[in-house]
Tab-separated table of C-alpha atoms in Angstrom:
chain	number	residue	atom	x	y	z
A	4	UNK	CA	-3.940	-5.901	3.843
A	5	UNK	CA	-4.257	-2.687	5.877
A	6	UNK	CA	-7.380	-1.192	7.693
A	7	UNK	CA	-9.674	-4.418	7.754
A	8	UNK	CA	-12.036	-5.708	10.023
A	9	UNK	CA	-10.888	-9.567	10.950
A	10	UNK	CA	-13.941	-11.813	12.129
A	11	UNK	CA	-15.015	-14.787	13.328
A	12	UNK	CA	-18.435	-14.485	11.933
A	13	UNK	CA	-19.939	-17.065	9.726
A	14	UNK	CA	-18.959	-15.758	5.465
A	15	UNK	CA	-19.300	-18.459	2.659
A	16	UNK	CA	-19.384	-17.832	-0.710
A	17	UNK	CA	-21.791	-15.324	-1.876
A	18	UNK	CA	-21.222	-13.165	1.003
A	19	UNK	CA	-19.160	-10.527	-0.486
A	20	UNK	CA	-20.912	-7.324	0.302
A	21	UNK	CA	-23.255	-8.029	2.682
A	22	UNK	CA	-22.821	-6.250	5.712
A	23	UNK	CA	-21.305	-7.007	8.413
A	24	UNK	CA	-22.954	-5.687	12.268
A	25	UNK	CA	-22.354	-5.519	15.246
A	26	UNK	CA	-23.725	-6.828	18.422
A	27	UNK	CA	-26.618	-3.767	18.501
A	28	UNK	CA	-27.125	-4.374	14.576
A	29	UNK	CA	-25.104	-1.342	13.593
A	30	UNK	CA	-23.286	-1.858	10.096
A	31	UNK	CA	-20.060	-1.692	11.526
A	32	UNK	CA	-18.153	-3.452	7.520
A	33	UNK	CA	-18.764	-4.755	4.272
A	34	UNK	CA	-17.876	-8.761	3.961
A	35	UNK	CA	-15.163	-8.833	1.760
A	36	UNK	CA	-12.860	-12.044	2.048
A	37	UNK	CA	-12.152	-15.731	4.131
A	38	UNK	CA	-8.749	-17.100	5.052
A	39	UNK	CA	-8.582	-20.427	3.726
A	40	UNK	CA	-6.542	-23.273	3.151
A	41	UNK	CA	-4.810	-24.240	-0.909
A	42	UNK	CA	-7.973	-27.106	-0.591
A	43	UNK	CA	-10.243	-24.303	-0.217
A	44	UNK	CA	-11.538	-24.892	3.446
A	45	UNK	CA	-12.543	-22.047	5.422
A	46	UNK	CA	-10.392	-21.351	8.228
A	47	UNK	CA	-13.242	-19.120	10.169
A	48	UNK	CA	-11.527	-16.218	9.562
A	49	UNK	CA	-13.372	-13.357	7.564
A	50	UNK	CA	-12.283	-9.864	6.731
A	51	UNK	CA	-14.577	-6.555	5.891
A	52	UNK	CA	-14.128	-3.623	5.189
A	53	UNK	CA	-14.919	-0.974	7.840
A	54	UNK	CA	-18.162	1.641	6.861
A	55	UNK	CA	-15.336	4.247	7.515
A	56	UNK	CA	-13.522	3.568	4.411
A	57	UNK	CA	-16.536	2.902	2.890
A	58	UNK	CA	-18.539	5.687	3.540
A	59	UNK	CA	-15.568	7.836	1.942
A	60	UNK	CA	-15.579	5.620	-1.040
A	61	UNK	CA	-19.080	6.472	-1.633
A	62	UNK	CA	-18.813	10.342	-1.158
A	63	UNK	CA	-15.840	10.210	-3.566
A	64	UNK	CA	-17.869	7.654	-5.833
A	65	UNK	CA	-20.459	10.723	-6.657
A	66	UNK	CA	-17.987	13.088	-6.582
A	67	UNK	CA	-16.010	11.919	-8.881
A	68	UNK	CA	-17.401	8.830	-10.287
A	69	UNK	CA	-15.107	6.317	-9.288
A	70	UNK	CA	-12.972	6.347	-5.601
A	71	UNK	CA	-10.111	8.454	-5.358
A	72	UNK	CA	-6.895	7.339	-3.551
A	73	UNK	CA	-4.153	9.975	-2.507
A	74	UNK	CA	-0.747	8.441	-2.721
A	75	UNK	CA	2.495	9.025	-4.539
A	76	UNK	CA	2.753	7.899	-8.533
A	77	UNK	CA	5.048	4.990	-7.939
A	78	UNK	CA	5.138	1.525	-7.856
A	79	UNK	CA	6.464	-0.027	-4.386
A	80	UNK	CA	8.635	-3.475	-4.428
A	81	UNK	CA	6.658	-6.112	-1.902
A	82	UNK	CA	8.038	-6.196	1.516
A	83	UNK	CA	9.693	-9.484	1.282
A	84	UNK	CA	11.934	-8.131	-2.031
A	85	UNK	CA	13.114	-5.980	0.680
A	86	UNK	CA	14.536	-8.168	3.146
A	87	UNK	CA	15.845	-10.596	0.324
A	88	UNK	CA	18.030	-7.827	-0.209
A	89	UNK	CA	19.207	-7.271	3.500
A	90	UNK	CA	16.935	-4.070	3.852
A	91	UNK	CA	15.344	-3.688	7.389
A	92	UNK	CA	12.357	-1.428	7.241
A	93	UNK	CA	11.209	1.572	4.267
A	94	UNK	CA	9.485	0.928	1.276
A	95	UNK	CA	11.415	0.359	-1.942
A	96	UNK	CA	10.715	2.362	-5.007
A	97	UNK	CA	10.348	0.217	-8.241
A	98	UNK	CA	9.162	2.295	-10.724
A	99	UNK	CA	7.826	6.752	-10.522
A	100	UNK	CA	4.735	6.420	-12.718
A	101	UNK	CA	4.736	10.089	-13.209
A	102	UNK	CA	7.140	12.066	-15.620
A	103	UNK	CA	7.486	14.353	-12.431
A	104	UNK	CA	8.668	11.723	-9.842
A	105	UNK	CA	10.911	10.048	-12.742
A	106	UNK	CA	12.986	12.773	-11.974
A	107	UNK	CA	12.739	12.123	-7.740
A	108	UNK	CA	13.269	8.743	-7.272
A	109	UNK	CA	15.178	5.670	-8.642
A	110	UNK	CA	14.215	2.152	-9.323
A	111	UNK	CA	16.250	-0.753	-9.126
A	112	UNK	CA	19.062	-1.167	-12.195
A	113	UNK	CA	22.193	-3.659	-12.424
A	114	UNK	CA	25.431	-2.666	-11.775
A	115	UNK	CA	28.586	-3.263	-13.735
A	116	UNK	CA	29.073	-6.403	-11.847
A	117	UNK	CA	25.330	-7.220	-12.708
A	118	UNK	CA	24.394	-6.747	-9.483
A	119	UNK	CA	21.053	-5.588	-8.383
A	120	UNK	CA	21.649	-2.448	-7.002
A	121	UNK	CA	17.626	-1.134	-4.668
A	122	UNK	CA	15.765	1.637	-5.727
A	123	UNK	CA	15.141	3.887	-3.275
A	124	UNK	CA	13.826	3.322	0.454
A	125	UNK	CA	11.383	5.795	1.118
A	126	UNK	CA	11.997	5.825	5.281
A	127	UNK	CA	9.498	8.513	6.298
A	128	UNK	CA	6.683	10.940	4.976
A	129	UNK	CA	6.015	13.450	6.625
A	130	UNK	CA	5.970	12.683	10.119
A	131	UNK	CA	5.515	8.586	9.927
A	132	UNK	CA	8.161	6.405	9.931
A	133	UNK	CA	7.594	4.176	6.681
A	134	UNK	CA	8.680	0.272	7.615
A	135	UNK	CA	6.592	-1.162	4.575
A	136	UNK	CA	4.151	-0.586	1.585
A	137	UNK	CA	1.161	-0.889	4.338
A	138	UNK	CA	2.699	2.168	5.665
A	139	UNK	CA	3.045	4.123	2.799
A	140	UNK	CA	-1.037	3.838	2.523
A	141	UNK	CA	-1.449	5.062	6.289
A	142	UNK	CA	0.440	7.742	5.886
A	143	UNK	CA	-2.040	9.413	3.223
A	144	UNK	CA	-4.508	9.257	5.372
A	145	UNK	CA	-6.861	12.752	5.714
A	146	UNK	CA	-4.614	13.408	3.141
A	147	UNK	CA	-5.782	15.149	0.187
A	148	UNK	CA	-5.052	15.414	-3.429
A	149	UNK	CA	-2.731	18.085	-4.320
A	150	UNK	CA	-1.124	18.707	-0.519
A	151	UNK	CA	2.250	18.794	-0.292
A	152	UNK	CA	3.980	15.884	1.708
A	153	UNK	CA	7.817	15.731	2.756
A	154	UNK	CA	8.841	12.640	1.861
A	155	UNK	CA	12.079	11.292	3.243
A	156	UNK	CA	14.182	8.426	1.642
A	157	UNK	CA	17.809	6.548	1.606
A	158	UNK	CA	19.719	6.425	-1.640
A	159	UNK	CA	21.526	3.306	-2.901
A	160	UNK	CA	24.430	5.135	-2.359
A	161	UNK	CA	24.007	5.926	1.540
A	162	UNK	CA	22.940	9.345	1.351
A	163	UNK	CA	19.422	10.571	2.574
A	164	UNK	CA	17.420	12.610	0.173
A	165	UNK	CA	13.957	15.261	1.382
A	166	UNK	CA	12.055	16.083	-1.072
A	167	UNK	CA	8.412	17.922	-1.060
A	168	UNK	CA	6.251	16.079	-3.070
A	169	UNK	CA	2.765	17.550	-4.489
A	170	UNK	CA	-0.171	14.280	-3.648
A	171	UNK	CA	-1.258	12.841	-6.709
A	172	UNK	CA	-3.781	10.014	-7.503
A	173	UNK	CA	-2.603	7.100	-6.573
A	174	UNK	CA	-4.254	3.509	-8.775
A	175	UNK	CA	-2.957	0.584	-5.763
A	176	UNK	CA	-2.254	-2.969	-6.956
A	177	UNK	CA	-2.692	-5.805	-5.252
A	178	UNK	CA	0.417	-7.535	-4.761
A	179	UNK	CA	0.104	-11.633	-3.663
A	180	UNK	CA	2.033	-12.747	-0.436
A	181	UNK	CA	2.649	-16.016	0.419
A	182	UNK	CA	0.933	-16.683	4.200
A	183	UNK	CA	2.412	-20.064	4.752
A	184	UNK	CA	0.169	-22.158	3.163
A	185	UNK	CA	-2.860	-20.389	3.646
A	186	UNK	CA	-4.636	-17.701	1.119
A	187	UNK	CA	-7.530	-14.893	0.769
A	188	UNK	CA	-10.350	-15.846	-0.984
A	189	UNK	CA	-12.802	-13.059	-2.525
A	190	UNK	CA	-16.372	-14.041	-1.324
């Protein structure tokens, strides 16, 4: 989770949208989820999501009809595939979604061996170093569909590849981490 709002006010169930203020009763977030343990008991902990975020949601909701999410048409491997593998920091490419990154980047294959051989690790775009997914999403900020973006990234091979890559819509999946015996619950 990137670019929410942790709190220690009081959510329960049924809480899930309702907004979330500040000590002047501004709406500062949108209730969103509780940390809680596998029995279900609420740690205390609550997340929202900021009006920032929100507010652009909306404009783009009656825009468009629906939010829109800059990003790059690929599907990224969870940060812990990454350091199964020995892999320090980047963000490792699973899968272009697009025919015109299929040609760009490469997903993970087997070797002869039957090794697993990474995709590639995108290391920086533009000007931010990329150490995980989460920073793939900041880096799109004020962003807009159809800019260009230089996106930097380290082949299996060892060699470093630049290429300029035209922002596309990007559809982001929720991918489940394990937090040590502790999970998010959608209010």
């Amino acid at each position: 989770m990137c670019h929410m709002i942790q709190t220690d006010a009081a959510m329960n169930p049924g809480s899930s949208g309702g907004p979330l203020l500040d000590s002047c009763g501004h709406v500062i977030g949108m209730n969103t989820m509780i940390l809680s343990t596998n029995s279900g008991t609420n740690v205390g902990v609550g997340f929202a999501i900021p009006i920032d975020t929100i507010s652009t949601a909306v404009e783009q909701i009656i825009k468009h009809g629906r939010p829109i999410l800059p990003g790059l048409a690929v599907q990224w491997a969870p940060d812990h595939v990454l350091r199964q593998l020995g892999i320090g920091a980047g963000a490792m490419v699973v899968r272009a979604t697009s025919s015109e990154l299929r040609g760009v980047f490469k997903g993970p294959y087997r070797d002869r061996q039957r090794r697993i051989v990474p995709g590639d690790i995108v290391v920086r775009i533009n000007s931010m170093t990329v150490k995980s997914v989460d920073d793939v999403t900041r880096a799109f900020e004020g962003v807009e569909l159809g800019d260009e973006v230089e996106v930097t990234f380290l082949r299996p091979n060892g060699r470093w590849r630049g290429h300029s890559i035209e922002v596309e819509e990007h559809r982001t999946t929720i991918v489940a981490r394990d937090m040590g015996g502790q999970s998010m619950s959608h209010l």
